[in-house]
CSV table of C-alpha atoms and ligand atoms in Angstrom, one decimal:
chain,number,residue,atom,x,y,z
F,1,MET,CA,151.2,102.4,91.5
F,2,ALA,CA,149.0,104.8,89.6
F,3,THR,CA,149.2,108.6,90.4
F,4,ALA,CA,146.2,110.7,90.6
F,5,SER,CA,145.7,114.1,89.2
F,6,CYS,CA,143.6,116.8,90.9
F,7,GLU,CA,141.5,117.4,87.8
F,8,ASN,CA,139.2,114.3,87.9
F,9,PRO,CA,139.6,112.8,91.3
F,10,ALA,CA,136.4,110.6,90.5
F,11,GLU,CA,138.0,108.5,88.0
F,12,THR,CA,141.0,106.9,90.2
F,13,ILE,CA,140.6,103.6,91.2
F,14,GLY,CA,143.2,101.5,93.2
F,15,SER,CA,145.6,102.8,95.4
F,16,PHE,CA,147.8,105.9,94.3
F,17,ASP,CA,150.1,108.4,95.9
F,18,ALA,CA,148.0,111.3,97.0
F,19,PRO,CA,149.0,114.8,95.9
F,20,GLU,CA,148.3,117.8,98.4
F,21,CYS,CA,144.9,118.3,97.1
F,22,TYR,CA,144.0,114.7,98.0
F,23,LYS,CA,144.9,114.9,101.6
F,24,GLN,CA,141.3,114.0,102.8
F,25,ILE,CA,140.2,111.7,100.3
F,26,VAL,CA,138.2,108.9,102.1
F,27,ILE,CA,135.9,105.8,101.5
F,28,LEU,CA,132.4,106.3,102.4
F,29,ALA,CA,130.8,102.7,103.3
F,30,ILE,CA,127.4,101.7,103.8
F,31,GLU,CA,126.0,98.5,105.3
F,32,THR,CA,122.3,97.4,105.6
F,33,SER,CA,122.4,93.7,105.1
F,34,CYS,CA,120.5,92.6,108.3
F,35,ASP,CA,119.0,95.0,111.3
F,36,ASP,CA,121.7,97.5,111.7
F,37,THR,CA,121.7,100.6,109.6
F,38,CYS,CA,125.4,101.6,109.1
F,39,SER,CA,127.7,104.0,107.7
F,40,ALA,CA,131.4,104.7,108.2
F,41,VAL,CA,134.1,106.7,106.8
F,42,VAL,CA,137.4,104.9,106.2
F,43,GLU,CA,140.9,106.0,105.1
F,44,PRO,CA,141.6,104.8,101.6
F,45,ASP,CA,144.1,101.9,102.8
F,46,GLY,CA,141.2,100.3,104.7
F,47,ARG,CA,143.3,100.4,108.0
F,48,ARG,CA,141.6,103.3,110.0
F,49,ALA,CA,138.0,104.1,110.5
F,50,LEU,CA,137.4,108.0,110.8
F,51,SER,CA,133.8,107.3,112.0
F,52,ASN,CA,131.6,104.4,112.6
F,53,VAL,CA,127.9,105.0,113.0
F,54,VAL,CA,125.5,102.0,113.7
F,55,HIS,CA,121.9,102.3,114.1
F,56,THR,CA,120.7,98.9,115.7
F,57,GLN,CA,117.0,98.5,115.0
F,58,THR,CA,115.2,97.9,118.2
F,59,GLU,CA,111.8,97.1,116.5
F,60,HIS,CA,112.5,93.4,116.2
F,61,ALA,CA,113.0,92.7,119.9
F,62,ARG,CA,109.2,92.1,120.5
F,63,TYR,CA,109.3,89.4,117.8
F,64,GLY,CA,112.2,87.5,119.0
F,65,GLY,CA,114.1,87.9,115.7
F,66,VAL,CA,114.5,89.9,112.6
F,67,VAL,CA,111.6,90.7,110.5
F,68,PRO,CA,112.8,91.4,107.2
F,69,GLU,CA,109.8,93.9,106.0
F,70,ILE,CA,110.5,95.7,109.1
F,71,ALA,CA,114.2,96.1,108.6
F,72,SER,CA,114.0,97.2,105.0
F,73,ARG,CA,111.6,100.0,106.1
F,74,ALA,CA,113.6,101.1,109.1
F,75,HIS,CA,116.7,101.3,106.8
F,76,LEU,CA,114.9,103.5,104.6
F,77,GLU,CA,113.7,105.7,107.2
F,78,ARG,CA,117.2,106.1,108.8
F,79,LEU,CA,119.9,105.6,106.3
F,80,ASP,CA,120.2,109.2,105.2
F,81,GLY,CA,120.4,110.5,108.7
F,82,VAL,CA,123.2,107.6,109.4
F,83,VAL,CA,125.2,108.7,106.4
F,84,GLU,CA,125.2,112.4,107.3
F,85,ARG,CA,126.2,111.4,110.9
F,86,SER,CA,129.2,109.3,109.8
F,87,LEU,CA,130.4,112.2,107.6
F,88,SER,CA,129.9,114.7,110.4
F,89,ASP,CA,131.6,112.5,113.1
F,90,ALA,CA,134.6,112.1,110.5
F,91,GLU,CA,134.7,115.9,110.0
F,92,VAL,CA,134.7,115.1,106.4
F,93,PRO,CA,132.5,116.8,103.5
F,94,LEU,CA,130.9,114.7,101.0
F,95,ASP,CA,133.4,116.4,98.5
F,96,ASP,CA,136.2,114.5,100.0
F,97,VAL,CA,134.7,111.1,99.4
F,98,SER,CA,136.6,109.4,96.7
F,99,ARG,CA,134.5,106.1,96.5
F,100,VAL,CA,131.6,104.6,97.9
F,101,ALA,CA,131.6,100.9,99.1
F,102,VAL,CA,128.3,99.2,100.0
F,103,THR,CA,127.5,95.6,101.2
F,104,THR,CA,125.8,93.7,98.3
F,105,ARG,CA,125.6,90.1,99.5
F,106,PRO,CA,124.6,88.0,101.6
F,107,GLY,CA,121.7,89.2,103.5
F,108,LEU,CA,118.2,90.2,103.5
F,109,ILE,CA,117.4,91.0,100.0
F,110,GLY,CA,115.2,93.9,100.7
F,111,ALA,CA,117.4,95.3,103.5
F,112,LEU,CA,120.6,95.2,101.1
F,113,LEU,CA,118.6,96.9,98.3
F,114,VAL,CA,118.0,99.9,100.5
F,115,GLY,CA,121.9,100.3,100.9
F,116,VAL,CA,122.7,99.6,97.3
F,117,ALA,CA,120.2,102.0,96.1
F,118,ALA,CA,121.5,104.7,98.4
F,119,ALA,CA,125.0,103.9,97.6
F,120,LYS,CA,124.3,104.0,93.8
F,121,GLY,CA,122.7,107.4,94.1
F,122,LEU,CA,125.6,109.0,96.1
F,123,ALA,CA,128.1,107.6,93.9
F,124,TYR,CA,126.3,108.5,90.7
F,125,ALA,CA,125.4,112.1,91.9
F,126,ARG,CA,129.3,112.5,92.4
F,127,ALA,CA,130.5,110.6,89.6
F,128,LEU,CA,132.6,108.4,92.1
F,129,PRO,CA,133.4,104.6,91.6
F,130,LEU,CA,131.4,102.2,93.6
F,131,VAL,CA,132.7,99.2,95.5
F,132,PRO,CA,130.3,96.2,96.1
F,133,VAL,CA,131.4,94.3,99.2
F,134,ASN,CA,130.9,90.7,100.3
F,135,HIS,CA,129.4,91.0,104.0
F,136,LEU,CA,131.5,88.0,104.9
F,137,GLU,CA,134.8,89.6,103.5
F,138,GLY,CA,133.8,92.6,105.4
F,139,HIS,CA,133.7,90.7,108.8
F,140,VAL,CA,137.1,89.4,108.2
F,141,ALA,CA,138.3,93.0,107.1
F,142,ALA,CA,137.5,94.2,110.5
F,143,ALA,CA,140.6,92.5,111.6
F,144,TYR,CA,142.7,94.8,109.4
F,145,LEU,CA,141.1,97.8,111.4
F,146,THR,CA,142.0,96.2,114.6
F,147,ASP,CA,145.8,95.2,113.8
F,148,PRO,CA,146.8,97.7,111.1
F,149,ASP,CA,150.0,95.5,110.5
F,150,LEU,CA,148.0,92.3,109.9
F,151,GLU,CA,148.8,90.5,106.7
F,152,PRO,CA,147.6,87.1,105.4
F,153,PRO,CA,148.0,84.1,105.4
F,154,PHE,CA,145.6,83.4,108.4
F,155,ILE,CA,142.5,81.3,109.4
F,156,ALA,CA,139.5,83.2,109.8
F,157,LEU,CA,136.4,81.9,111.9
F,158,ILE,CA,133.3,84.0,111.0
F,159,ALA,CA,130.4,83.3,113.5
F,160,SER,CA,127.5,85.5,113.2
F,161,GLY,CA,123.6,85.4,113.4
F,162,GLY,CA,123.5,84.1,109.7
F,163,HIS,CA,126.9,82.3,109.2
F,164,THR,CA,129.4,80.1,110.9
F,165,ALA,CA,132.1,79.1,108.7
F,166,LEU,CA,136.2,78.6,108.8
F,167,TYR,CA,138.4,80.1,105.9
F,168,SER,CA,141.9,80.0,105.0
F,169,VAL,CA,142.7,83.5,103.8
F,170,ASP,CA,145.6,83.3,101.3
F,171,ARG,CA,148.5,85.9,100.9
F,172,ASP,CA,146.3,87.4,98.0
F,173,ARG,CA,143.4,87.7,100.6
F,174,LYS,CA,141.3,84.9,98.7
F,175,MET,CA,139.1,83.2,101.2
F,176,ARG,CA,139.1,79.5,100.8
F,177,LEU,CA,136.1,77.6,102.7
F,178,LEU,CA,137.4,74.8,105.0
F,179,GLY,CA,134.3,74.0,106.9
F,180,GLU,CA,130.8,75.6,107.8
F,181,THR,CA,127.8,74.8,110.0
F,182,LEU,CA,125.6,71.9,108.6
F,183,ASP,CA,122.6,73.4,110.3
F,184,ASP,CA,122.1,76.6,112.4
F,185,ALA,CA,124.8,79.4,112.7
F,186,ALA,CA,126.3,79.9,116.0
F,187,GLY,CA,124.3,83.0,116.6
F,188,GLU,CA,121.3,81.6,115.5
F,189,ALA,CA,121.8,78.9,118.1
F,190,LEU,CA,122.3,81.3,120.8
F,191,ASP,CA,119.2,83.3,119.6
F,192,LYS,CA,117.2,80.4,119.7
F,193,GLY,CA,118.3,79.1,123.0
F,194,ALA,CA,117.6,82.2,124.6
F,195,ARG,CA,114.2,82.3,123.2
F,196,MET,CA,113.5,78.8,124.8
F,197,LEU,CA,115.0,80.1,128.1
F,198,GLY,CA,112.7,83.2,128.0
F,199,LEU,CA,115.5,85.6,127.8
F,200,GLY,CA,115.8,88.7,125.3
F,201,PHE,CA,117.0,89.2,121.8
F,202,PRO,CA,119.8,89.2,120.6
F,203,GLY,CA,120.5,86.0,122.3
F,204,GLY,CA,124.1,86.1,122.5
F,205,PRO,CA,124.6,88.8,124.9
F,206,ALA,CA,121.3,87.8,126.8
F,207,ILE,CA,122.7,84.1,127.3
F,208,SER,CA,126.0,85.5,128.5
F,209,GLU,CA,124.4,87.8,131.0
F,210,ALA,CA,122.0,85.0,132.5
F,211,ALA,CA,125.2,82.8,132.6
F,212,CYS,CA,126.9,85.1,134.8
F,213,ASP,CA,126.7,83.2,138.2
F,214,GLY,CA,126.2,79.8,136.6
F,215,ASP,CA,127.8,76.4,136.6
F,216,ARG,CA,128.6,75.5,133.2
F,217,ASP,CA,129.3,71.9,134.1
F,218,ARG,CA,126.2,71.3,136.1
F,219,HIS,CA,124.1,70.2,132.9
F,220,ASP,CA,125.7,68.1,130.2
F,221,PHE,CA,125.4,69.7,126.7
F,222,PRO,CA,126.6,68.2,123.4
F,223,VAL,CA,129.2,69.6,121.3
F,224,GLY,CA,128.2,68.7,117.6
F,225,LEU,CA,130.7,66.8,115.3
F,226,LYS,CA,133.2,67.1,118.1
F,227,GLY,CA,134.8,63.7,117.1
F,228,ARG,CA,134.8,64.5,113.4
F,229,ASP,CA,138.0,65.3,111.3
F,230,ASN,CA,136.2,67.6,109.1
F,231,LEU,CA,136.0,71.2,110.1
F,232,ASN,CA,132.2,71.6,109.9
F,233,PHE,CA,129.8,72.6,112.9
F,234,SER,CA,126.4,71.5,113.9
F,235,PHE,CA,124.2,73.2,116.7
F,236,SER,CA,120.9,71.4,116.0
F,237,GLY,CA,121.7,68.6,118.7
F,238,LEU,CA,122.6,71.3,121.5
F,239,LYS,CA,119.1,73.0,120.7
F,240,THR,CA,117.3,69.6,121.1
F,241,SER,CA,119.1,68.9,124.3
F,242,LEU,CA,118.1,72.2,125.8
F,243,LEU,CA,114.4,71.6,124.8
F,244,TYR,CA,114.4,68.5,126.4
F,245,LYS,CA,115.9,69.5,129.6
F,246,LEU,CA,113.2,72.3,129.8
F,247,LYS,CA,110.4,69.9,129.2
F,248,ALA,CA,111.5,68.1,132.2
F,249,MET,CA,111.5,71.0,134.6
F,250,ASP,CA,108.7,73.1,136.1
F,251,GLY,CA,108.7,76.9,136.4
F,252,GLU,CA,110.3,77.0,139.8
F,253,ARG,CA,112.9,74.6,138.8
F,254,LEU,CA,113.7,76.5,135.6
F,255,ARG,CA,114.0,79.7,137.7
F,256,GLU,CA,116.8,77.9,139.8
F,257,GLU,CA,118.6,76.2,137.0
F,258,LEU,CA,118.5,79.3,134.6
F,259,PRO,CA,122.1,80.4,135.2
F,260,HIS,CA,123.3,76.8,135.0
F,261,LEU,CA,121.5,76.1,131.7
F,262,ALA,CA,122.5,79.3,130.0
F,263,ALA,CA,126.2,78.9,131.3
F,264,GLY,CA,126.2,75.3,130.0
F,265,TYR,CA,124.6,76.3,126.7
F,266,GLU,CA,127.2,79.2,126.0
F,267,ALA,CA,130.0,76.7,127.0
F,268,ALA,CA,128.9,74.1,124.5
F,269,VAL,CA,128.9,76.8,121.6
F,270,VAL,CA,132.4,78.0,122.6
F,271,VAL,CA,133.9,74.8,122.8
F,272,ALA,CA,132.5,73.8,119.4
F,273,LEU,CA,133.7,76.9,117.8
F,274,SER,CA,137.1,77.0,119.5
F,275,ARG,CA,137.9,73.3,118.9
F,276,LYS,CA,137.2,73.4,115.1
F,277,LEU,CA,139.2,76.8,114.8
F,278,LEU,CA,142.2,75.3,116.7
F,279,ARG,CA,142.1,72.1,114.6
F,280,ALA,CA,142.0,74.1,111.4
F,281,VAL,CA,145.2,76.2,112.7
F,282,ASP,CA,146.8,73.0,113.3
F,283,LEU,CA,146.1,71.3,110.2
F,284,HIS,CA,147.2,74.4,108.1
F,285,ASP,CA,150.0,75.4,110.3
F,286,ALA,CA,148.6,78.8,110.4
F,287,PRO,CA,150.7,81.7,111.9
F,288,ALA,CA,147.7,83.8,112.7
F,289,VAL,CA,144.0,83.6,113.5
F,290,VAL,CA,141.1,86.0,113.1
F,291,VAL,CA,137.8,85.7,114.7
F,292,ALA,CA,134.8,87.8,113.4
F,293,GLY,CA,131.2,88.2,113.3
F,294,GLY,CA,128.6,89.1,116.2
F,295,VAL,CA,129.6,85.9,118.1
F,296,ALA,CA,133.2,87.0,118.3
F,297,ALA,CA,131.8,89.8,120.9
F,298,ASN,CA,131.6,86.8,123.4
F,299,THR,CA,133.6,87.3,126.3
F,300,LEU,CA,134.1,83.5,127.1
F,301,LEU,CA,135.0,82.7,123.5
F,302,ARG,CA,137.5,85.6,123.5
F,303,HIS,CA,139.1,84.4,126.8
F,304,THR,CA,139.2,80.8,125.7
F,305,LEU,CA,141.0,81.6,122.3
F,306,GLU,CA,143.3,84.0,124.1
F,307,GLU,CA,144.5,81.3,126.4
F,308,ARG,CA,144.9,78.6,123.8
F,309,CYS,CA,146.6,80.8,121.2
F,310,ALA,CA,149.0,82.2,123.9
F,311,LYS,CA,150.2,78.5,124.4
F,312,THR,CA,150.6,77.7,121.0
F,313,GLY,CA,152.2,80.8,119.9
F,314,THR,CA,149.5,81.7,117.5
F,315,ASP,CA,148.7,85.4,116.8
F,316,LEU,CA,145.1,86.0,117.6
F,317,VAL,CA,143.1,89.0,116.1
F,318,VAL,CA,139.7,89.5,117.5
F,319,PRO,CA,138.2,93.0,116.7
F,320,PRO,CA,136.5,94.9,119.5
F,321,PRO,CA,132.9,94.2,120.1
F,322,GLU,CA,131.6,97.1,118.1
F,323,LEU,CA,133.7,95.8,114.9
F,324,CYS,CA,132.5,92.2,115.5
F,325,THR,CA,128.8,92.9,115.2
F,326,ASP,CA,127.5,94.3,112.0
F,327,ASN,CA,129.0,97.6,110.9
F,328,ALA,CA,130.1,99.6,107.9
F,329,ALA,CA,133.8,100.4,109.0
F,330,MET,CA,134.5,96.7,108.1
F,331,ILE,CA,132.8,97.2,104.6
F,332,GLY,CA,135.3,100.3,104.1
F,333,ALA,CA,138.1,98.1,105.3
F,334,ALA,CA,137.4,95.5,102.7
F,335,ALA,CA,136.7,98.3,99.9
F,336,PRO,CA,140.5,98.6,98.9
F,337,HIS,CA,140.7,94.8,98.0
F,338,SER,CA,137.5,94.5,96.5
F,339,THR,CA,136.9,95.2,92.8
F,340,ALA,CA,135.5,99.0,92.1
F,341,ILE,CA,133.0,99.6,89.3
F,342,ALA,CA,133.6,102.8,87.6
F,343,TYR,CA,131.2,105.6,87.2
F,344,PRO,CA,128.5,105.3,85.5
F,345,GLU,CA,128.9,101.4,85.0
F,346,TYR,CA,127.0,100.4,88.1
F,347,SER,CA,123.4,101.5,87.3
F,348,SER,CA,122.4,97.9,86.8
F,349,LEU,CA,124.2,96.7,90.1
F,350,SER,CA,121.9,94.7,92.5
F,351,ALA,CA,122.2,92.7,95.7
F,352,SER,CA,121.7,89.0,96.3
F,353,SER,CA,120.6,87.2,99.4
F,354,VAL,CA,123.3,84.5,99.0
T,401,KG4,O1,127.4,89.7,112.7
T,401,KG4,P1,126.2,90.1,113.4
T,401,KG4,O2,126.1,91.4,114.0
T,401,KG4,O3,124.9,89.9,112.4
T,401,KG4,C1,125.0,88.9,111.3
T,401,KG4,O4,125.5,89.1,110.3
T,401,KG4,O5,124.2,88.1,111.7
T,401,KG4,O6,125.8,88.8,114.4
T,401,KG4,C2,124.7,88.8,115.2
T,401,KG4,C3,124.8,87.6,116.1
T,401,KG4,C4,123.5,87.3,116.9
T,401,KG4,O7,123.0,86.0,116.7
T,401,KG4,C5,123.8,87.6,118.1
T,401,KG4,O8,123.2,87.0,119.2
T,401,KG4,C6,125.3,87.3,118.4
T,401,KG4,O9,125.8,87.7,117.1
T,401,KG4,N1,126.1,88.1,119.3
T,401,KG4,C7,126.8,87.5,120.4
T,401,KG4,C8,127.1,88.5,121.2
T,401,KG4,N2,126.8,89.7,120.5
T,401,KG4,C9,126.2,89.4,119.4
T,401,KG4,N3,126.9,86.2,120.7
T,401,KG4,C10,127.4,86.0,121.8
T,401,KG4,N4,128.0,86.8,122.6
T,401,KG4,C11,127.8,88.2,122.4
T,401,KG4,N5,128.4,89.1,123.1
T,402,ZN,ZN1,127.2,89.9,109.9
């Protein structure tokens, strides 16, 4: 383990024994990959967040989905204030920041670039190292904030608006893809289903709310690829099934059936996700499971997995809802295990949509 001196804190990269003068050193993390403008202050081992500020852009609701140009502009307008707030909430001055972490991929390119430019500016002005973080690794790292004793190996399910995939996370934290969606992401299927049902955006919470008093068995919805041995997902058949059901109903019938349709649709997504996740656990004899991404905030999914994992004795780590949806604390949590770029070598660092 390297030791840090007090003369030049900016050059220290990796974990080290902190002398007295380093008492407060922290990671400042920024996340702007989609429609949430986020900044957080995280302890250097990535196991505790001192602040976690999320500004969710409400501008997109009227369009029923995220508009990339609006997202970039809104990040640009709000990021400075969000960063300032994350430092003040953590009661940490900028002087105590030892490195800056930022999401560089995947996501909306214009939105990512706003965060990357801000992070580069902050790090450069203070001669700090910069840590590029993969958004998906960030979602998984939310589990380290949730259970500070968690160590790999485990199976991770990421289910968000843009991604639905199963990974095996090895002892060295490398993520190996086991299966993924062949069409829509789970969150995307919920968002599109909600739009068809005339519910709000984002669709996941809207469908859950509408499903509250619904009978999930009243309508038969297909669970994609359920009989297949692979660990992939498919949600296109589910969407088509809802579309045909709606076409066969008039307005009055739809109003009556809305809670049941929402409940059946939500349950089909939950069954698809939990079935493949538990199959992966079985195949890989995994001792623990992590569920991450916005859809992991879903109460039915959480309850289903709690019940099933309790039966099999599998440890289940699902972050609290505010760490499941996009946030910067998870980016800070991934930073200690991502490769830092020393000052000033990140001037040409860019972002990538994939
Ligand atoms: O991870 P996230 O915040 O952003 C992406 O990286 O995509 O995930 C957003 C997705 C949306 O599709 C939203 O409908 C879904 O997560 N979501 C939920 C819930 N909260 C957000 N889905 C089901 N139940 C929820 N409570
Ligand atoms: Zn996400």
